[in-house]
XYZ file of C-alpha atoms in Angstrom:
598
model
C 19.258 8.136 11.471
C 22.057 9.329 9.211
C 22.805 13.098 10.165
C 19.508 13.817 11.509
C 19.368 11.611 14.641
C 19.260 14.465 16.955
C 15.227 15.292 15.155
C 12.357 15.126 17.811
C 9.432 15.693 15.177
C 9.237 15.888 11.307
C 10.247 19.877 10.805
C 13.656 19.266 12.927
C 13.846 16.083 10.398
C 13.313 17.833 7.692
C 15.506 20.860 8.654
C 18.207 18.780 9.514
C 18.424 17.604 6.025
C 18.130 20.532 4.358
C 21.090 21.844 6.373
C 23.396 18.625 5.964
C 22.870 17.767 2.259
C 21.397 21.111 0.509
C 22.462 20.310 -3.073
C 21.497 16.787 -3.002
C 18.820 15.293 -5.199
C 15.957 15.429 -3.106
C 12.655 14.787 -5.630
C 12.135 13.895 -9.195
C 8.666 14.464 -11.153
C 7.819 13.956 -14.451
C 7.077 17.440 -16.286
C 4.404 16.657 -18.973
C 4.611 20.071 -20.510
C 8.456 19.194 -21.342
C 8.298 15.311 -21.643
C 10.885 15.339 -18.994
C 11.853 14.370 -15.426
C 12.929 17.625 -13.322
C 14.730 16.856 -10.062
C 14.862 19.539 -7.289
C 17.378 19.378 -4.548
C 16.863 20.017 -0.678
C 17.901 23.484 -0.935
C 14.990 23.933 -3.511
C 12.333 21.970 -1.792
C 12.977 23.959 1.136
C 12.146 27.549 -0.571
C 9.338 26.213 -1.700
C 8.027 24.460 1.267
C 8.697 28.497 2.731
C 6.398 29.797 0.174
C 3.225 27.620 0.929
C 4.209 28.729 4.711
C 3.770 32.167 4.050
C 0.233 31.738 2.477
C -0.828 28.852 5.246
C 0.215 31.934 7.436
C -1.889 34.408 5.662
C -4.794 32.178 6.669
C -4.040 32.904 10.682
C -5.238 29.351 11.658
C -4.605 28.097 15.138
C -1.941 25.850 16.042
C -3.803 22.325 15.751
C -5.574 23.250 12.677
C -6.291 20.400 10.296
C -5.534 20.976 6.864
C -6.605 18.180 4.578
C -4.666 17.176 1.715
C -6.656 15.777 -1.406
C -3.772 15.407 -4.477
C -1.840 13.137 -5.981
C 2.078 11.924 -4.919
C 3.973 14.791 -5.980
C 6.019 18.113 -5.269
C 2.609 20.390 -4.238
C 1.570 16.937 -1.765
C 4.850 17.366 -0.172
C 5.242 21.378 0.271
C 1.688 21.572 2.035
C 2.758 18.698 4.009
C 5.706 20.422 5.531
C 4.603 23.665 5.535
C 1.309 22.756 7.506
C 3.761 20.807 9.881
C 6.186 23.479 10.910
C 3.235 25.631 11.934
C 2.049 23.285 13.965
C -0.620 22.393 11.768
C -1.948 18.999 11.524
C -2.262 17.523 7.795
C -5.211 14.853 7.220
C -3.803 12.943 3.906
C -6.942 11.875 2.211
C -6.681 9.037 -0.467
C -6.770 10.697 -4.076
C -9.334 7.653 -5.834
C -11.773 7.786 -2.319
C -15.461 8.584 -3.720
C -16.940 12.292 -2.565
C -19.394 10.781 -0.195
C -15.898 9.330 1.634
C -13.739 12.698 1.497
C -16.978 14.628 2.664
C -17.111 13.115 5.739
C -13.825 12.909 6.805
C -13.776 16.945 6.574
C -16.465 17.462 8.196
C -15.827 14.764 10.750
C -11.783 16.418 11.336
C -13.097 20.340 11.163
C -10.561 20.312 8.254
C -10.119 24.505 8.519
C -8.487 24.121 4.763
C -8.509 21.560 2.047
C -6.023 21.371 -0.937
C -7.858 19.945 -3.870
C -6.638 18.553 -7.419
C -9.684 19.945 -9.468
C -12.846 21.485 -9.523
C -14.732 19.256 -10.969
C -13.134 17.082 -7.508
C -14.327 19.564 -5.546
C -17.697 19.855 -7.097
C -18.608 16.161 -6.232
C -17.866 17.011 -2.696
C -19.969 19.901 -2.346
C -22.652 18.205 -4.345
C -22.977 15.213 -1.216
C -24.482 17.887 1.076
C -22.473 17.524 3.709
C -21.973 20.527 6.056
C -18.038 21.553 6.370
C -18.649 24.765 8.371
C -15.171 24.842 9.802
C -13.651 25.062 6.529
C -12.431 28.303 5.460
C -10.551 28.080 1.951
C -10.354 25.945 -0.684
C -6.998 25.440 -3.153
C -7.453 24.070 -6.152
C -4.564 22.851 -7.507
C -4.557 23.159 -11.221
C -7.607 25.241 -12.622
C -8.000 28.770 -14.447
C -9.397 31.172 -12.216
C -12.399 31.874 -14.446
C -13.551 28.444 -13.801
C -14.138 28.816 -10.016
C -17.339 29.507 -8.730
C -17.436 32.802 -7.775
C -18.202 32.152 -3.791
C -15.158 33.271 -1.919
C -14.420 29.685 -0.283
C -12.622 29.262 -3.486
C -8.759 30.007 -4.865
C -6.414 28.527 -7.448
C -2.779 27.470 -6.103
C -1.391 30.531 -7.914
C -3.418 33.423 -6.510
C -3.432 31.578 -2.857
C 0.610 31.482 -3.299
C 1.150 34.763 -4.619
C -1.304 36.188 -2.097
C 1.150 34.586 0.325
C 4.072 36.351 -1.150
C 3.272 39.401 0.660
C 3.500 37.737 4.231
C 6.622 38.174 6.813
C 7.446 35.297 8.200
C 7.859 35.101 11.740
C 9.991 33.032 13.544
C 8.689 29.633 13.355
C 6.664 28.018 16.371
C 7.821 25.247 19.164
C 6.683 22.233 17.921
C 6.391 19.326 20.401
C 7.219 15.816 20.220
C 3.891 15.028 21.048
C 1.394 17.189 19.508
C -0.050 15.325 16.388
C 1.729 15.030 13.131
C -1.482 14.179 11.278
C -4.949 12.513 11.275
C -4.651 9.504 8.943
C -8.573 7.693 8.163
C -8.248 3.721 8.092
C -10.012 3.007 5.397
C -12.291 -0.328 7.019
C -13.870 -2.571 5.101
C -17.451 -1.736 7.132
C -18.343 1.561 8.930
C -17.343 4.521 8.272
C -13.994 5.141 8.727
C -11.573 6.028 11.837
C -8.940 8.989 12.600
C -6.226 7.676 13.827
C -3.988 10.312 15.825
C -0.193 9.962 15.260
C 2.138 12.218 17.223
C 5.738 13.680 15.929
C 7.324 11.224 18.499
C 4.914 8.538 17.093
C 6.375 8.883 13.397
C 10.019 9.925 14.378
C 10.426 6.704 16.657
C 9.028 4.428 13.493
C 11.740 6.043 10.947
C 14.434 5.705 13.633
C 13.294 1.701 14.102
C 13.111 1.458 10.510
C 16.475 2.458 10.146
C 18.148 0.652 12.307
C 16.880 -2.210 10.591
C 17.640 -1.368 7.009
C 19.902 0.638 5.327
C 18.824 3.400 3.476
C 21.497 5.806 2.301
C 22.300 8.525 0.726
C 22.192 8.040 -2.989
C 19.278 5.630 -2.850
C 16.336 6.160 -4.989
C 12.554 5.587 -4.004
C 9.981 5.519 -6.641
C 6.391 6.679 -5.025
C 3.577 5.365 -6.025
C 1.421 4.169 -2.886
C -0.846 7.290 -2.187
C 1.069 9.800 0.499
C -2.414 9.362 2.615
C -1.441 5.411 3.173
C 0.514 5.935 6.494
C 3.091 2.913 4.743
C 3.637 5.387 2.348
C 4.129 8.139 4.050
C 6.453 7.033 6.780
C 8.658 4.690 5.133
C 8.343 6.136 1.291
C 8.253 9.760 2.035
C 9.587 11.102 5.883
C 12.138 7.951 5.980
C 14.215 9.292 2.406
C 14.169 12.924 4.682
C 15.629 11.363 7.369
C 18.189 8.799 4.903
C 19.099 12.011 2.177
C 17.489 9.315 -0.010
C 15.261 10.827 -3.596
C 12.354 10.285 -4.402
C 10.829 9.811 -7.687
C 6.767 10.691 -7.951
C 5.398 7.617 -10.304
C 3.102 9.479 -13.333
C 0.188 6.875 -12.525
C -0.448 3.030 -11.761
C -0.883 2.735 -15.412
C 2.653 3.964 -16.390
C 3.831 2.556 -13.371
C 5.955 -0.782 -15.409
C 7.171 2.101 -17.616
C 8.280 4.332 -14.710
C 10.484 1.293 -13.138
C 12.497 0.818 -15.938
C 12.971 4.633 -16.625
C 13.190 5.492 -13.223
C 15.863 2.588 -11.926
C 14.806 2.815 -8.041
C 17.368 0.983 -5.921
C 14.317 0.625 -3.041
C 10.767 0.264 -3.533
C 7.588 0.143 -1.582
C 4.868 -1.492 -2.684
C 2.166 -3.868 -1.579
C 1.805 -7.304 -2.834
C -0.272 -6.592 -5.474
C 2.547 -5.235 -7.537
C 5.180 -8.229 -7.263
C 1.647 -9.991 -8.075
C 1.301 -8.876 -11.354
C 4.556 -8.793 -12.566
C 4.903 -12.710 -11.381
C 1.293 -12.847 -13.106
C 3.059 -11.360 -16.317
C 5.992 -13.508 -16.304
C 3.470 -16.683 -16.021
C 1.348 -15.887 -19.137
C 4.514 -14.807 -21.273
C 5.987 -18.393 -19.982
C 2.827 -20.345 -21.285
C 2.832 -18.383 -24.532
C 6.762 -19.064 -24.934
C 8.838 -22.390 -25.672
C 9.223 -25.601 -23.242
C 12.505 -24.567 -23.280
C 12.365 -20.625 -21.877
C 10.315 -22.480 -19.165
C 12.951 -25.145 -17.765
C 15.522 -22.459 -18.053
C 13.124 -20.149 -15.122
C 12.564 -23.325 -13.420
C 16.215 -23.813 -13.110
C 17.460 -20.434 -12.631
C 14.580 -20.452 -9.764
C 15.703 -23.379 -7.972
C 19.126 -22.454 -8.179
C 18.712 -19.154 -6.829
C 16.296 -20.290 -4.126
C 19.434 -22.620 -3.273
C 21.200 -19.216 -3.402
C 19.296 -17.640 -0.839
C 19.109 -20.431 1.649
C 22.743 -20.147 1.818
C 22.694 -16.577 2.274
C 20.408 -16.803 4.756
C 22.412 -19.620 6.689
C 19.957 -22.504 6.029
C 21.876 -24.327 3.223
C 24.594 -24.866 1.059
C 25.524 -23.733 -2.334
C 28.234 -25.634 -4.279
C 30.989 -24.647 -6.760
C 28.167 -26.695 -9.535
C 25.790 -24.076 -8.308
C 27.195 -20.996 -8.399
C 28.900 -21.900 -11.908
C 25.445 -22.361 -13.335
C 24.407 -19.305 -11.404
C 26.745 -17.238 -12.815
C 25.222 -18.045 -16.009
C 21.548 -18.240 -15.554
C 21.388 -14.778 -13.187
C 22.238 -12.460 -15.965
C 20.620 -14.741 -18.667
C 17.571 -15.489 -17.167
C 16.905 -13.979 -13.989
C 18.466 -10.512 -14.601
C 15.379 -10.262 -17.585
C 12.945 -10.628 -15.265
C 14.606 -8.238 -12.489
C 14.738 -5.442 -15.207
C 11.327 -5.045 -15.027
C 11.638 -3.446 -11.884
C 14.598 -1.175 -13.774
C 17.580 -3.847 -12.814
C 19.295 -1.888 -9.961
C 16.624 -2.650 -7.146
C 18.749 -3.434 -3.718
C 15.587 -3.426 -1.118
C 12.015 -4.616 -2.433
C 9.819 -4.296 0.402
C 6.166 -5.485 0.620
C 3.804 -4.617 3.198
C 0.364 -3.842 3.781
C -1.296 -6.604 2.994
C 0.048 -10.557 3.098
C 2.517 -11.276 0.787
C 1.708 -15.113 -1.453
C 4.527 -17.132 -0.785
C 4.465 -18.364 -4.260
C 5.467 -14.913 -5.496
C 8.021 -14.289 -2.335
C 9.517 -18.042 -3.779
C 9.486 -17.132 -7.276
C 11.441 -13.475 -6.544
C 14.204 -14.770 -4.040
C 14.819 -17.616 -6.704
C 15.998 -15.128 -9.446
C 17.885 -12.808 -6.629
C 15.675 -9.878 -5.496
C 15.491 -9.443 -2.145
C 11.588 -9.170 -1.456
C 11.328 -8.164 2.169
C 7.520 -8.695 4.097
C 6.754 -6.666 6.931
C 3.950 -5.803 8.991
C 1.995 -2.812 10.196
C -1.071 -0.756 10.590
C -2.027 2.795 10.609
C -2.558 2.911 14.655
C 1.599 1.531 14.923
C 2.808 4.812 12.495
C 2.846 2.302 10.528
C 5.627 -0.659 10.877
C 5.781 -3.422 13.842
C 7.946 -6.112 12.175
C 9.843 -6.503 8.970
C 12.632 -9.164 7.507
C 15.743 -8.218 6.044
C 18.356 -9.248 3.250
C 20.119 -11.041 5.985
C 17.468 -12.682 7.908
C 14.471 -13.524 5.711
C 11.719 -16.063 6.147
C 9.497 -15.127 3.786
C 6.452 -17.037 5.228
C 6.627 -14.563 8.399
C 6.620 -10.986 9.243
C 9.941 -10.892 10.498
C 11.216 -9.861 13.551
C 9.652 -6.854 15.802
C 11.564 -3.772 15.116
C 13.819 -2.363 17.801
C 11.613 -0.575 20.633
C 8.700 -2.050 19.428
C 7.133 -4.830 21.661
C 5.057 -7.376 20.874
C 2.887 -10.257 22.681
C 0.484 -12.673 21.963
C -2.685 -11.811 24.017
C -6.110 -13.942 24.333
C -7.421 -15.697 21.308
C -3.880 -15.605 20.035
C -4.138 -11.724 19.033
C -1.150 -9.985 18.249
C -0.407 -7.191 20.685
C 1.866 -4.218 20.033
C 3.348 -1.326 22.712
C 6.069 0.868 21.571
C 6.834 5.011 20.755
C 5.306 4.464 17.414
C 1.395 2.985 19.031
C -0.986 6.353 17.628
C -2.432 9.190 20.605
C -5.824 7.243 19.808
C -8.699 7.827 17.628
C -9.759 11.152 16.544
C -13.221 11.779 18.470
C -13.698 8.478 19.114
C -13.057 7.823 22.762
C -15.178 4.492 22.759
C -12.776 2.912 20.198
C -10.288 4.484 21.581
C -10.563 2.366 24.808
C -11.317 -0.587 23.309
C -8.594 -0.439 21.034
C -5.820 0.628 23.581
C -5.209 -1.225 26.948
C -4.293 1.131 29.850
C -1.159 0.518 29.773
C -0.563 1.136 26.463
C -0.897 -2.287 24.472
C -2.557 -2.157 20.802
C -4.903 -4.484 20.251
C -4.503 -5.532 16.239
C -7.030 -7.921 15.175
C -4.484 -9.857 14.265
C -4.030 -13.680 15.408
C 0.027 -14.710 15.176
C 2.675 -16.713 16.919
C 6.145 -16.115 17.465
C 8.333 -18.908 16.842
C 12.010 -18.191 17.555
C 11.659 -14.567 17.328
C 9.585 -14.215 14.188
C 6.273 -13.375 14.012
C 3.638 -15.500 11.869
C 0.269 -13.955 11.069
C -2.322 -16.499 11.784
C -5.343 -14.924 10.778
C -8.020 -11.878 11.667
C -9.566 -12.754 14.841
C -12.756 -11.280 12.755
C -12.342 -12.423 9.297
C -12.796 -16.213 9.739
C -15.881 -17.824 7.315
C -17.876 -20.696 9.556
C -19.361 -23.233 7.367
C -23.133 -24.759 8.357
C -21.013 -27.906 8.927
C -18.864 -26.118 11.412
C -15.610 -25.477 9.783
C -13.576 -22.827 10.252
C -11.851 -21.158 7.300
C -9.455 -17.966 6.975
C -11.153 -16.731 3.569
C -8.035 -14.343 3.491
C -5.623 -17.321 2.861
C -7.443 -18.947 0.155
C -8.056 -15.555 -1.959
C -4.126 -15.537 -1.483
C -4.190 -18.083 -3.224
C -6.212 -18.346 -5.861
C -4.835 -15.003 -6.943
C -1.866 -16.477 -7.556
C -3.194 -17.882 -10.479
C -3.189 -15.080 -13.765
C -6.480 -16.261 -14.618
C -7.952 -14.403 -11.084
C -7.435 -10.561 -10.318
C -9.724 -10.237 -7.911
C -11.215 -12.585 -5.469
C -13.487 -13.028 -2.570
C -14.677 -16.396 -1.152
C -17.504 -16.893 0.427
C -19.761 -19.834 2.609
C -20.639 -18.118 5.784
C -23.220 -21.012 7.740
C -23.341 -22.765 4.010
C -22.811 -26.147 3.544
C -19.525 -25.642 1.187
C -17.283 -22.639 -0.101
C -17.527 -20.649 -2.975
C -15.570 -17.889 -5.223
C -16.870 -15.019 -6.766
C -13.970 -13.698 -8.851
C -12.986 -10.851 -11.691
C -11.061 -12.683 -14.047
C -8.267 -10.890 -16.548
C -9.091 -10.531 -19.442
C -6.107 -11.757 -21.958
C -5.895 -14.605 -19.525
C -9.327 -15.489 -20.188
C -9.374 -15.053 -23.434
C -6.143 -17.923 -24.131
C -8.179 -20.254 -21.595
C -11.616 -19.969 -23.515
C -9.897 -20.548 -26.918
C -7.824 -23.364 -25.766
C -11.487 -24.729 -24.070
C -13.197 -24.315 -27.365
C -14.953 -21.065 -26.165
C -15.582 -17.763 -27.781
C -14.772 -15.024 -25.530
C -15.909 -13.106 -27.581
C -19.617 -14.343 -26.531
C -21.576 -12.269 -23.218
C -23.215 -15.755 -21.933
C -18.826 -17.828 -22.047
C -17.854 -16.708 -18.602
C -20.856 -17.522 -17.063
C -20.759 -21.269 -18.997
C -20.561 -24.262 -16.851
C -17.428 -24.967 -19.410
C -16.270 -21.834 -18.030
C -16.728 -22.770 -14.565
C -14.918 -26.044 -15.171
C -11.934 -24.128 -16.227
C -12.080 -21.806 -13.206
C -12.441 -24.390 -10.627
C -9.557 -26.310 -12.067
C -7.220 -23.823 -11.502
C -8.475 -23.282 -8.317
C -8.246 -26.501 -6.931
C -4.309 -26.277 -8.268
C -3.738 -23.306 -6.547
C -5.550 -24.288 -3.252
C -4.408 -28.474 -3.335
C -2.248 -27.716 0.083
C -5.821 -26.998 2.411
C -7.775 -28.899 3.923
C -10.303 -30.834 1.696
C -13.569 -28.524 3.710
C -11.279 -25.727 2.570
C -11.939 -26.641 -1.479
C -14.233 -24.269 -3.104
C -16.949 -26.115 -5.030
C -18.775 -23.041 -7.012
C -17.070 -20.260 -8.760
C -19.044 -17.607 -10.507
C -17.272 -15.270 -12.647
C -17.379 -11.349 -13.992
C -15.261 -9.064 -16.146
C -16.632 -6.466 -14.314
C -13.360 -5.190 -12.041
C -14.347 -4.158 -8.715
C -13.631 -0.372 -7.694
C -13.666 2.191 -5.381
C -16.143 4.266 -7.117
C -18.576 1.602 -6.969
C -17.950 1.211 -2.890
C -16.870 -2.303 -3.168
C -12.936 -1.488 -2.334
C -11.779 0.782 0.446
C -8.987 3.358 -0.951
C -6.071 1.132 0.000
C -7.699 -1.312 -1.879
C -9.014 -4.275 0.110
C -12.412 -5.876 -0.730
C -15.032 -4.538 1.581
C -16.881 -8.406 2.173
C -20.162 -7.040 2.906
C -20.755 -4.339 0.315
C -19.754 -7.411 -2.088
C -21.841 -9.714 -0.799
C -25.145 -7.230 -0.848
C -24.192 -5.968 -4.235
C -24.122 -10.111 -5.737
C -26.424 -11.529 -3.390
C -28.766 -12.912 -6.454
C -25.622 -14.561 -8.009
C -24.710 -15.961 -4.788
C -28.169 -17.288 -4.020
C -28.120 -19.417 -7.414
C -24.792 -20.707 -6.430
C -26.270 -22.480 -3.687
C -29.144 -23.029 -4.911
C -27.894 -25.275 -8.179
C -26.510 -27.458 -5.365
C-alpha cells in the first residue's frame, strides 16, 4: 500500500500520507468565482481537515457519534470526513440527489448528533417531512448568508461554525481502533426502506490493501470523482484508495459537465459505473449513423483489429506483423478520437456497480482502453472481485481479490467471507442474521459460478420475472440489453405470471427524433411515441438487440415515454437503479392496456 502499509484505520492512512508526500498534489476543484481549477496539496488538506476538528471538538460529542454528511464531491465532503474520523466519530455519507422524505429517515433512524448540509432551502425540505431528529444537535449549512437562517439555534453557516472552532485547543488526538466503525453507509434498495450497513476501519483498510495489490495505482495518477462520496464504490476505491496510492483527485463540477471535465481534466484512472461507458458508446453510435459509410468501416476495422489486439495481450490469440501495421495506423486515427473523450491519457477504466453490457466492454477493448468490471456491494466495503489489464474476461467479474473468499452456496448464491464483510446492519439485528452466517459468510443475492477462477454473475436469486407459461427470465439481462441500443435510456421489462414480456422504456430524445423522421413521423406530435408506427420501430430494435435469448425471452409490447425516470419522483434509488415496484404501481394503467390489446 505504497508508504502507508503500516495504517490500521483511515486517520493512520491518511496521516501516513500527509507525512510521506506533503507537497504533492492531493485535490483539484473547480473555483467558479475564478473560472479556474485550484489544486491543494497534502500538507494543505491536512490544515484544513485540523480546522473542521477543532469545531467538531467544540461540539463535545461522544466517541461513536454519527455525523451525517449531506454535500456534494468536493474539498468541505472530504475535511468533515476526516476530521469526524480521527475523533472517532462515525460519518453517515448520505447521497446528495436522495428526496427529503429519504435523508429524514436515515437521521433519525442513525441518531445523526450533526448533519452538514449544502443549503437551506435542502434543509428546509427535511424539516418540512416531520420527522423527529431529537438527537441532532447542530446543523452546518454549507454555503448560505447568515441572515437567511432561521433564527432557531439548531442552525449555523460553515463560516461562523469554523471560526467558532478557531478558538478550540486541540488535544491530543484519540486511540482509534481497527474495529470501531468507519461509517454507516444506507443501501439504497429498490423496496423498503433502506439499511445501515456498519463498516469497520479494518473493514475499509483490508479492501484498499486488496485493491492494491491487484492494481496499480501510483503516485502521479489522477482520479476524476464524480460517483457521490456516499456510494461506498466511491468512497473506497475513488476517495480513501488515492490516500493510501499519493494519487489526486479531481472533484467533477456536475454529471452535466462531466464529458467536458474528462477532456479538461485528463484522469489517467476513472471510476464509474456502466452507465457512463454507456453513453459515450451511445454517442459514438448516433454520430456513426449520422456520418459516412466510410467513417463506419474504418471503427469496424479499427474495432476488430484491436479486439485481435487484446486477445493477444491477454494470451488468447495472435496478432500478426499485418495487424499491428494497420494498428499502428488506425489507433491514433480512429481509435485515439474516440479515447479522447475520456481526455486521451486514461491507463485504468474501471466499471463496477452495476453489470457492465458486453457490447460496450467489446466495443472499448477494440479501440485500446482497458475497461476493467468488478464486483461488489456495500456490506463487502465495497469490492469482492475485479479483472485487470493483464487478465481480463470481460463477460465475468474477475477473479476474487486477495483475502477475500468466495463460494457458491445453495441456489447457486454467491457467498463472500473476508476482512472487508461489514460489522452488520445498523439496528437491524434480524437482517443482520439473516444476512451473515455464523461463521462469517455474506450472503449476496447474487447467483454465479466460478469457472477456472473467475467469477460469472448468473443472476439475483430475487430478481427473476416468471411468465404464466412458466418461464423463467432474468429481466436484468434483457434491460442490458436493450439499453444498448441509443434509442433506449431507460428500461424496465416486465411479464410477471403474463403470458409474454413486455418493455416500458424512456426513450432519448435526438435518437427519437432521427427514427420518427426517417419513419415518416413528426416528433414533434404528443400522440408519435405512443403510435403503433412508433411501437414498430421500438420493437425492431429490440428484437436486434435481444436476437441471442431465448425466443420466450422476446418482448412482444413496448410502450414508450419521454418522461425520464428520477429520484425525485421515487422511481430510482440514489445510486440509480430502477426500483421495479414503485414503476410498476406508478404505470399500472399503461401496463394493463398492454395486455389487454393482446
Amino acid at each position: 500500500m505504497s508508504s502507508t502499509h503500516t495504517a490500521q484505520t483511515l486517520p493512520e492512512l491518511f496521516a501516513q500520507r500527509v507525512a510521506a508526500t506533503p507537497q504533492a498534489d492531493a485535490y483539484r476543484q473547480f473555483d467558479a468565482g475564478a473560472g479556474q481549477w485550484r489544486t491543494v496539496s497534502w500538507q494543505q488538506t491536512d490544515a484544513l481537515v485540523a480546522r473542521w476538528r477543532r469545531a467538531l471538538l467544540a461540539l463535545h460529542l461522544d466517541a461513536g457519534a454519527r455525523v451525517a454528511i449531506l454535500v456534494p464531491n468536493g474539498l468541505d465532503h472530504v475535511c468533515m470526513d476526516l476530521a469526524a474520523l480521527s475523533l472517532g466519530l462515525v460519518p453517515v455519507p448520505m447521497h446528495a440527489v436522495d428526496n427529503p422524505g429519504s435523508i429524514a429517515y436515515i437521521l433519525q433512524d442513525s441518531d445523526a448528533a450533526m448533519l452538514l448540509v449544502d443549503s437551506v432551502e435542502r434543509w428546509q425540505g427535511i424539516a418540512g417531512t416531520g420527522t423527529p431528529t431529537p438527537g441532532l444537535q447542530r446543523v452546518v449549512v454549507l454555503d448560505a448568508p447568515a441572515m437567511a437562517l432561521p433564527e432557531t439555534g439548531l442552525l449555523t453557516t460553515l463560516a461562523d461554525w469554523l471560526t467558532a472552532g478557531d478558538q478550540v485547543t486541540e488535544a491530543p488526538l484519540p486511540s482509534v481502533s481497527p474495529e470501531a466503525m468507519a461509517a454507516i453507509v444506507y443501501t439504497s434498495g429498490t423496496t423498503g426502506r433502506p439499511k445501515g450497513v456498519m463498516l469497520s476501519h479494518r473493514n475499509v483498510v483490508s479492501n484498499i490493501r486488496a485493491v492494491l495489490a491487484r492494481f496499480e495505482v501510483i503516485e502521479g495518477d489522477l482520479l476524476l470523482s464524480f460517483l457521490p462520496l456516499s456510494h461506498t464504490f466511491e468512497r473506497t476505491v475513488g476517495y480513501y484508495l488515492p490516500i493510501a496510492a499519493g494519487a489526486c483527485v479531481a472533484f467533477a463540477r456536475s454529471v452535466a459537465l462531466l464529458q467536458e471535465d474528462l477532456r479538461t481534466v485528463r484522469p489517467t484512472v476513472l471510476v464509474s459505473v456502466p452507465r457512463i461507458y454507456e453513453r459515450i458508446y451511445a454517442k459514438v453510435q448516433e454520430t456513426l449513423r449520422d456520418g459516412s459509410p466510410m467513417s463506419r468501416k474504418l471503427l469496424q476495422w479499427a474495432q476488430a483489429i484491436g479486439w485481435q489486439n487484446f486477445l493477444a495481450r491477454q494470451g488468447r490469440g495472435t496478432f500478426g506483423v499485418g495487424e499491428r501495421l494497420a494498428w499502428q495506423v488506425l489507433r491514433p486515427l480512429v481509435a485515439q478520437r474516440v479515447l479522447d473523450t475520456f481526455g486521451g491519457r486514461l491507463r485504468i477504466a474501471v466499471a463496477g456497480g452495476a453489470p457492465l453490457s458486453g457490447t460496450v466492454a467489446h466495443f472499448f477493448l477494440g479501440l485500446g482502453l482497458d475497461l476493467l468490471q468488478g464486483y461488489g456491494m456495500t456490506e463487502t466495503s465495497p469490492v469482492v472481485s475485479c479483472n485487470t489489464p493483464t487478465d481480463n474476461e470481460p463477460s465475468s467479474i474477475g477473479r476474487a481479490l486477495p483475502g477475500v473468499q468466495v463460494r457458491i452456496g445453495e441456489n447457486g448464491e454467491l457467498m463472500v467471507a473476508g476482512p472487508s464483510v461489514m460489522m452488520g446492519y445498523w439496528k437491524r439485528p434480524e437482517d443482520t442474521q439473516r444476512t451473515l452466517e455464523p461463521d462469517g459468510w455474506l450472503h449476496t443475492g447474487d447467483q454465479a459460478k466460478i469457472v477456472d477462477g473467475r467469477l460469472y454473475i448468473v443472476g439475483r436469486i430475487k430478481d427473476i420475472i416468471v411468465t404464466s407459461t412458466g418461464e423463467k427470465i432474468p429481466p436484468s439481462d434483457l434491460e442490458l440489453a436493450i439499453q444498448g441500443d441509443p434509442l433506449f435510456s431507460q428500461v424496465l421489462v416486465i411479464g410477471e405470471q403474463r403470458p409474454f414480456l413486455s418493455v416500458l422504456a424512456v426513450v432519448d430524445n435526438t435518437t427519437w427524433q432521427i427514427a420518427a423522421v426517417k419513419a415518416g413521423l413528426d416528433p414533434s406530435q404528443p400522440d408519435a411515441l405512443n403510435s403503433a408506427a412508433a411501437e414498430a420501430i421500438a420493437l425492431q430494435r429490440i428484437a436486434t438487440q435481444v436476437h441471442t435469448f431465448p425466443s420466450y425471452a422476446m418482448p412482444k409490447r413496448v410502450w414508450l415515454t419521454h418522461e425520464a425516470w428520477t429520484i425525485d419522483a421515487g422511481l430510482m434509488t440514489p445510486t440509480l437503479k430502477l426500483k421495479r415496484p414503485a414503476l410498476e404501481k406508478r404505470f399500472a394503467s399503461q401496463i394493463e392496456t398492454l395486455y389487454k390489446k393482446r
